[in-house]
mmCIF file with all atom_site columns, C-alpha atoms and ligand atoms in Angstrom:
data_model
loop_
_atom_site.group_PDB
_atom_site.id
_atom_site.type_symbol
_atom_site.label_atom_id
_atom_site.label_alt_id
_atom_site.label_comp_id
_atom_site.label_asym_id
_atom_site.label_entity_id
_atom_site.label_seq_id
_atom_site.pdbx_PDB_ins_code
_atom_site.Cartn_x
_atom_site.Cartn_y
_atom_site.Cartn_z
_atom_site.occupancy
_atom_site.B_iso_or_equiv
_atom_site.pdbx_formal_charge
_atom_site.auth_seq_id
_atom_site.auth_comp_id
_atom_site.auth_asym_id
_atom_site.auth_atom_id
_atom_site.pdbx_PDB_model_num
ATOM   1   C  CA  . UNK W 1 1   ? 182.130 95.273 152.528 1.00 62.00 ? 1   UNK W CA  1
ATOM   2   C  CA  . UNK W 1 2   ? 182.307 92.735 149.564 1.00 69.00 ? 2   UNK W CA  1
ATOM   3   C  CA  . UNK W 1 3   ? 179.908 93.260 146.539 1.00 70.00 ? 3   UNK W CA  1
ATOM   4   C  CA  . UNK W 1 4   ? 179.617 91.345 143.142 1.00 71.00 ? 4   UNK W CA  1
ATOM   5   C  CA  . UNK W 1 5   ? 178.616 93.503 140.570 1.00 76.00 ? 5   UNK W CA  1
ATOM   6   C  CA  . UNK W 1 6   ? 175.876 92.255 137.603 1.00 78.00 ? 6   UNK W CA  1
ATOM   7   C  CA  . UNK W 1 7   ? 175.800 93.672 134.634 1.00 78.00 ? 7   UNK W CA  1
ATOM   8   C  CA  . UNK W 1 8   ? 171.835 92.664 132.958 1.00 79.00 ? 8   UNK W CA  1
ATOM   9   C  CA  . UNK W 1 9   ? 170.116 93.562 129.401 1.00 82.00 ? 9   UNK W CA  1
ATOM   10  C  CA  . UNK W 1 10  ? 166.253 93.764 129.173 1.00 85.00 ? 10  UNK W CA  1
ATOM   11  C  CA  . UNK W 1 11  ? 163.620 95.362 129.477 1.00 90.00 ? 11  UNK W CA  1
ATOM   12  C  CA  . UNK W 1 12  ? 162.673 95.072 133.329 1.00 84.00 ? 12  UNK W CA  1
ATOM   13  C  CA  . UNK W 1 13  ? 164.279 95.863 136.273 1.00 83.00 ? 13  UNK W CA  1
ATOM   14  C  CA  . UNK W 1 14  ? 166.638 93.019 137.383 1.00 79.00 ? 14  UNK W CA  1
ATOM   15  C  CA  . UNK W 1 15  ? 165.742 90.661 140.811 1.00 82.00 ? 15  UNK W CA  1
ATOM   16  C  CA  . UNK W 1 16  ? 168.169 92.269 143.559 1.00 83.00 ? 16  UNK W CA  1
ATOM   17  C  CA  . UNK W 1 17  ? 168.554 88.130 143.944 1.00 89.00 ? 17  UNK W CA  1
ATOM   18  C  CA  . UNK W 1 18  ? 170.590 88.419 140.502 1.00 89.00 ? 18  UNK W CA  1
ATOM   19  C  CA  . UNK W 1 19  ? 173.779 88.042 142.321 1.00 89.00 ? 19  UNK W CA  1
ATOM   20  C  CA  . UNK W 1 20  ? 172.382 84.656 143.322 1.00 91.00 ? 20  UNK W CA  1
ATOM   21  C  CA  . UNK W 1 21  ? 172.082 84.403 139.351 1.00 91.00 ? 21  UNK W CA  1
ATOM   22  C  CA  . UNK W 1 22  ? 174.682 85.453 138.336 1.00 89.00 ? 22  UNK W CA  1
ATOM   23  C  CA  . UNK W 1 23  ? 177.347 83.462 140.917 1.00 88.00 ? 23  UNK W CA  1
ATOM   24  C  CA  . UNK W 1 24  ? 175.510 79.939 139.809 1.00 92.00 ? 24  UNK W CA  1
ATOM   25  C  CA  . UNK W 1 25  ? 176.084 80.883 136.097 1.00 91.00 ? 25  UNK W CA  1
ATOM   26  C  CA  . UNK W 1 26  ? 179.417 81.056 137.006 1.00 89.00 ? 26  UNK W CA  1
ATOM   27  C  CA  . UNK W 1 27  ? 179.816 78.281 138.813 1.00 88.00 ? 27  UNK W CA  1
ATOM   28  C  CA  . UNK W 1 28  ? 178.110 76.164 136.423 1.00 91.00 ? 28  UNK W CA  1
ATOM   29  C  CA  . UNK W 1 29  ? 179.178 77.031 133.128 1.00 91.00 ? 29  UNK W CA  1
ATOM   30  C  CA  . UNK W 1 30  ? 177.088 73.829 131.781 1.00 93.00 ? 30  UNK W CA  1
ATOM   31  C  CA  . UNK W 1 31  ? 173.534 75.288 133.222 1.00 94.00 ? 31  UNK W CA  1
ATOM   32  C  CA  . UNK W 1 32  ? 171.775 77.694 131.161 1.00 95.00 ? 32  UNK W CA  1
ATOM   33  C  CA  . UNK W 1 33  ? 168.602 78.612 133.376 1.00 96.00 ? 33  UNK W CA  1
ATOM   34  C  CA  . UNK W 1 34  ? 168.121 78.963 137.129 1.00 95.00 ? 34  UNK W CA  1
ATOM   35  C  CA  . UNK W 1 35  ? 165.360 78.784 138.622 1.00 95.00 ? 35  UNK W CA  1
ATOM   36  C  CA  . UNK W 1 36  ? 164.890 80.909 141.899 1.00 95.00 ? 36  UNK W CA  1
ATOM   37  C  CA  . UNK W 1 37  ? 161.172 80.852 143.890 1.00 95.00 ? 37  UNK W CA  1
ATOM   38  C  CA  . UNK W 1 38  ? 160.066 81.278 147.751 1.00 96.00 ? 38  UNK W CA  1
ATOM   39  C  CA  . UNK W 1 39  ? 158.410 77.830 147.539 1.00 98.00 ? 39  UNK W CA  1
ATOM   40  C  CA  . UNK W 1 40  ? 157.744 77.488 151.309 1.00 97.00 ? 40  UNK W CA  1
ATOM   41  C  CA  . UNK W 1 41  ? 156.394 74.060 151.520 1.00 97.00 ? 41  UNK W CA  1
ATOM   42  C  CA  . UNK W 1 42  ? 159.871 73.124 150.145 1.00 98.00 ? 42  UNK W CA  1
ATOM   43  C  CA  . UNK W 1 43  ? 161.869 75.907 152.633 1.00 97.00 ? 43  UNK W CA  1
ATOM   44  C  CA  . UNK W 1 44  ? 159.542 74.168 155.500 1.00 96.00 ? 44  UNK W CA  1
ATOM   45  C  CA  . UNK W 1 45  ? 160.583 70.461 154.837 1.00 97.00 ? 45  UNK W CA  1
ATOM   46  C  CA  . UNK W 1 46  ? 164.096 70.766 153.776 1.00 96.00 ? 46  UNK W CA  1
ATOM   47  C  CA  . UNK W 1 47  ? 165.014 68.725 156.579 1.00 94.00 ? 47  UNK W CA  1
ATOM   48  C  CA  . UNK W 1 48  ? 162.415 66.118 156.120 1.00 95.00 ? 48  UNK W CA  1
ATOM   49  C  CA  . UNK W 1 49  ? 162.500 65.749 152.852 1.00 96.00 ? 49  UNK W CA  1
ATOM   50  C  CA  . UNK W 1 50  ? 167.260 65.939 153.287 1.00 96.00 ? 50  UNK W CA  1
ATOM   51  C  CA  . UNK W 1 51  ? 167.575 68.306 150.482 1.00 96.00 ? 51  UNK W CA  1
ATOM   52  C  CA  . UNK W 1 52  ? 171.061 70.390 150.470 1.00 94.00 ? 52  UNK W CA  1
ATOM   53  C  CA  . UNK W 1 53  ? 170.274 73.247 152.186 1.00 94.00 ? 53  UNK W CA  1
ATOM   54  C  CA  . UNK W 1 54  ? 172.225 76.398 153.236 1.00 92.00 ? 54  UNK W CA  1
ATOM   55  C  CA  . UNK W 1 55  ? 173.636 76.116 156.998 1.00 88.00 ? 55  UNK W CA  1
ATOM   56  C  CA  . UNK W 1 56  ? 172.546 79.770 158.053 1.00 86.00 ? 56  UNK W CA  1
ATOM   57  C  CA  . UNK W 1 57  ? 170.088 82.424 156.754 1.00 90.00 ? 57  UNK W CA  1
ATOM   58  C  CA  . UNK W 1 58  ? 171.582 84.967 155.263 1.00 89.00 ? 58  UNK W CA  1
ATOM   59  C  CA  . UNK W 1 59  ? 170.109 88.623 154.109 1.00 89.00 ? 59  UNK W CA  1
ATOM   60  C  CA  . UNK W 1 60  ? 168.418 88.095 150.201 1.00 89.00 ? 60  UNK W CA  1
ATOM   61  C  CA  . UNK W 1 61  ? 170.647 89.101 147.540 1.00 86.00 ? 61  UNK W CA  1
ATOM   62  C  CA  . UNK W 1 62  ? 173.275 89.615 149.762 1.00 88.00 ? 62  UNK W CA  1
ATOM   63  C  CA  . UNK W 1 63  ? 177.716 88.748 148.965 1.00 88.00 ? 63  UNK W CA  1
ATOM   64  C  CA  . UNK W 1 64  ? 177.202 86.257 151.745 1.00 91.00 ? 64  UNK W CA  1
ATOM   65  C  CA  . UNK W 1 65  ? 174.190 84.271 150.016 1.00 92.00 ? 65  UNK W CA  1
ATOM   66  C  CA  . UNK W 1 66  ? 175.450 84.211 147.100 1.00 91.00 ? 66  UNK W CA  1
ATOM   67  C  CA  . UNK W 1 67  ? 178.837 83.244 148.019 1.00 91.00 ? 67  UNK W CA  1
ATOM   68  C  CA  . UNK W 1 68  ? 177.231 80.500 150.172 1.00 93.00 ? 68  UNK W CA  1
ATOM   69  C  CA  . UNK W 1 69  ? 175.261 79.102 146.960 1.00 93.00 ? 69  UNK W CA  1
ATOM   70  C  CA  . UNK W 1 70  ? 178.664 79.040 144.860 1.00 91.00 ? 70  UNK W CA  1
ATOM   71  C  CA  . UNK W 1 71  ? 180.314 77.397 147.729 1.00 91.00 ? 71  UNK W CA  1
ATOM   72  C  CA  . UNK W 1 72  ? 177.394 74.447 148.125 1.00 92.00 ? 72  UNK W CA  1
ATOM   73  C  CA  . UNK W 1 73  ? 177.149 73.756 144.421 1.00 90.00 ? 73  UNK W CA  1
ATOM   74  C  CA  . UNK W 1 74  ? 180.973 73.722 143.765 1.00 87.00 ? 74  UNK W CA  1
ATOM   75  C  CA  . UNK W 1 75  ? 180.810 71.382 146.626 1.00 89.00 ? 75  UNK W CA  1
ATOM   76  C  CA  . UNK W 1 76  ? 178.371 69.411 145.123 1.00 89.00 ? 76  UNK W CA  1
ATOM   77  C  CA  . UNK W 1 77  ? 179.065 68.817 141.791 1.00 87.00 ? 77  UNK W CA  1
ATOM   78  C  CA  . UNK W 1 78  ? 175.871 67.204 141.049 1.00 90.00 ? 78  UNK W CA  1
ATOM   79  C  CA  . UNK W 1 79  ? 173.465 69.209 142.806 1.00 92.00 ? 79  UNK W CA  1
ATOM   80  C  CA  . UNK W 1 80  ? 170.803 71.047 140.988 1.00 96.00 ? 80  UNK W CA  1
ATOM   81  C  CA  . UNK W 1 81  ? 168.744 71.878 143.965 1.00 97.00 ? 81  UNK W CA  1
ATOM   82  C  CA  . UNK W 1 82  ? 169.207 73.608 146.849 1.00 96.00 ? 82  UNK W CA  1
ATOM   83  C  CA  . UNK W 1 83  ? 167.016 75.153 149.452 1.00 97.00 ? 83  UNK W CA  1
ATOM   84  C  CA  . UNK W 1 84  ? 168.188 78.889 150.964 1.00 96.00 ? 84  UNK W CA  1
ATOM   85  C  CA  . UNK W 1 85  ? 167.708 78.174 154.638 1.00 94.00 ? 85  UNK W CA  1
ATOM   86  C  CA  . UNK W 1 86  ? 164.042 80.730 155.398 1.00 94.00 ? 86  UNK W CA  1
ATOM   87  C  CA  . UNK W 1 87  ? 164.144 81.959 152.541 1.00 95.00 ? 87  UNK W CA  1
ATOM   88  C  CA  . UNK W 1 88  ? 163.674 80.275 148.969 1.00 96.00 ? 88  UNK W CA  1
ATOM   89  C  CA  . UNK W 1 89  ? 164.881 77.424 146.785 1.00 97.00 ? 89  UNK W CA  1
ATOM   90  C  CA  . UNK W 1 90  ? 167.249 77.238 143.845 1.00 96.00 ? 90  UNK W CA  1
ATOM   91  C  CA  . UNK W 1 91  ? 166.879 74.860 140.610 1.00 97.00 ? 91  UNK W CA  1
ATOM   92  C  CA  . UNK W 1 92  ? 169.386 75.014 137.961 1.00 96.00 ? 92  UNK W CA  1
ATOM   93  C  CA  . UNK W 1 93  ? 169.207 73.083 134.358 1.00 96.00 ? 93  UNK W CA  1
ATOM   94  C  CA  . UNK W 1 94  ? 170.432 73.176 130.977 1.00 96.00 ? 94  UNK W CA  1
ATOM   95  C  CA  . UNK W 1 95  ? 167.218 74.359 129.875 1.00 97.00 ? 95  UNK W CA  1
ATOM   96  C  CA  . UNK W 1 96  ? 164.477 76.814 131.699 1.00 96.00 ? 96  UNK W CA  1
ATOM   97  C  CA  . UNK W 1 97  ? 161.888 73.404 131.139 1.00 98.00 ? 97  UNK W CA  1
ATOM   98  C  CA  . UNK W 1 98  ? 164.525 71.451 132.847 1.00 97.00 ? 98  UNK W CA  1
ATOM   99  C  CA  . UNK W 1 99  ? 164.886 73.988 135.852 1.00 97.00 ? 99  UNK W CA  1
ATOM   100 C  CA  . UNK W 1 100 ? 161.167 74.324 135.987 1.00 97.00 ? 100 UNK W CA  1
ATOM   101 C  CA  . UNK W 1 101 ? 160.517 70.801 135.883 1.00 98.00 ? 101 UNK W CA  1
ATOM   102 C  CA  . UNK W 1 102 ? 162.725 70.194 139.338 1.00 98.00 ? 102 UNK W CA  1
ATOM   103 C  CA  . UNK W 1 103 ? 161.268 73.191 140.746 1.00 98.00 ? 103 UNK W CA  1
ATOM   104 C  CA  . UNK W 1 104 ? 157.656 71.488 140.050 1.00 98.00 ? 104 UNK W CA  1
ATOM   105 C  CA  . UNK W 1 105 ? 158.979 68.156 141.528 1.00 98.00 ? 105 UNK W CA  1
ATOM   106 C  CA  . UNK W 1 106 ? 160.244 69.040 144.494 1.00 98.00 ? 106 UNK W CA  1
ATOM   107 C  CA  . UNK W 1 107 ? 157.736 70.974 145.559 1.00 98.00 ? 107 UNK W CA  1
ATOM   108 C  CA  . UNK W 1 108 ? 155.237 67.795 144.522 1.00 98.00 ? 108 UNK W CA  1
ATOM   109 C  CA  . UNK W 1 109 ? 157.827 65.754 147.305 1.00 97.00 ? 109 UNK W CA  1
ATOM   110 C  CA  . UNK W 1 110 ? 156.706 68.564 149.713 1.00 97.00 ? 110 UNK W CA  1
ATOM   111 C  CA  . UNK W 1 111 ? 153.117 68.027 149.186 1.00 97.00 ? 111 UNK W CA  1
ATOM   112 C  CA  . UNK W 1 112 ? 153.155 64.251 148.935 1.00 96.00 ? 112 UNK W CA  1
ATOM   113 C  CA  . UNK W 1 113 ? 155.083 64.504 152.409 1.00 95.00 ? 113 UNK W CA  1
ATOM   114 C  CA  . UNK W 1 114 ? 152.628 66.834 154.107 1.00 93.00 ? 114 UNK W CA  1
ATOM   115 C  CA  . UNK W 1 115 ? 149.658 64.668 152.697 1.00 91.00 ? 115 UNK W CA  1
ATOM   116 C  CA  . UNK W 1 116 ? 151.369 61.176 154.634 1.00 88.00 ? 116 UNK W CA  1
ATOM   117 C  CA  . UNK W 1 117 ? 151.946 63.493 157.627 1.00 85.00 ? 117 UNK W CA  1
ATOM   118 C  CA  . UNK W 1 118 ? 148.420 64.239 157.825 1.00 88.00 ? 118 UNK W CA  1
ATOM   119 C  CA  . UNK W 1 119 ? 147.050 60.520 157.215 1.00 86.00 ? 119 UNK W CA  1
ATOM   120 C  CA  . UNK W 1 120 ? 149.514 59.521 159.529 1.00 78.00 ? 120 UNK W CA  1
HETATM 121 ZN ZN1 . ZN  Z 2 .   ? 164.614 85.141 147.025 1.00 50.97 ? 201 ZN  Z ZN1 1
#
């Protein structure tokens, strides 16, 4: 079985997602925070709302996901957002504001979407 190893300083026990972490680090050299929540609303609409999302669903913090994330944002060159298919989204930025800020977007999309869906 494959396995990435992370090596983490601090002072709290590390996400068992930090593969996911540590594989978009790597991948993109440029971004210096990543931003990874179970935002839902966003999981729910991926579809709708044709955001890059991840073709299967595969166990969290697993090789496989975290493989899959490399693969989609070397891929995409561009891409800063990405939705883990049932399971969670990714932002990634140069700065934590910048993650967090596209986190708090997209999930405003979501809502915006879901409030026109149920006017409509
Ligand atoms: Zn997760």
């Amino acid at each position: 079985m494959a396995q990435i190893v992370v090596y983490v300083k601090g002072k709290v026990v590390p996400s068992k997602e930090s593969v996911i972490h540590s594989g978009i680090y790597e991948s993109r050299p440029e971004m210096n925070a990543v931003f990874h929540i179970h935002d839902q609303l966003v999981v729910g609409l991926a579809d709708e709302l044709k955001l890059p999302c991840t073709e299967g669903e595969q166990p969290r913090g697993s090789y496989e996901l975290a493989k899959e994330v490399q693969r989609m944002l070397s891929l995409r060159k561009d891409a800063r957002y990405l939705v883990l298919r049932n399971h969670g989204v990714v932002a990634v930025g140069e700065t934590m504001a910048a993650a967090g800020r596209l986190a708090e977007d997209v999930n405003r999309m979501a809502r915006n979407l879901t409030q026109r869906m149920c006017n409509s």
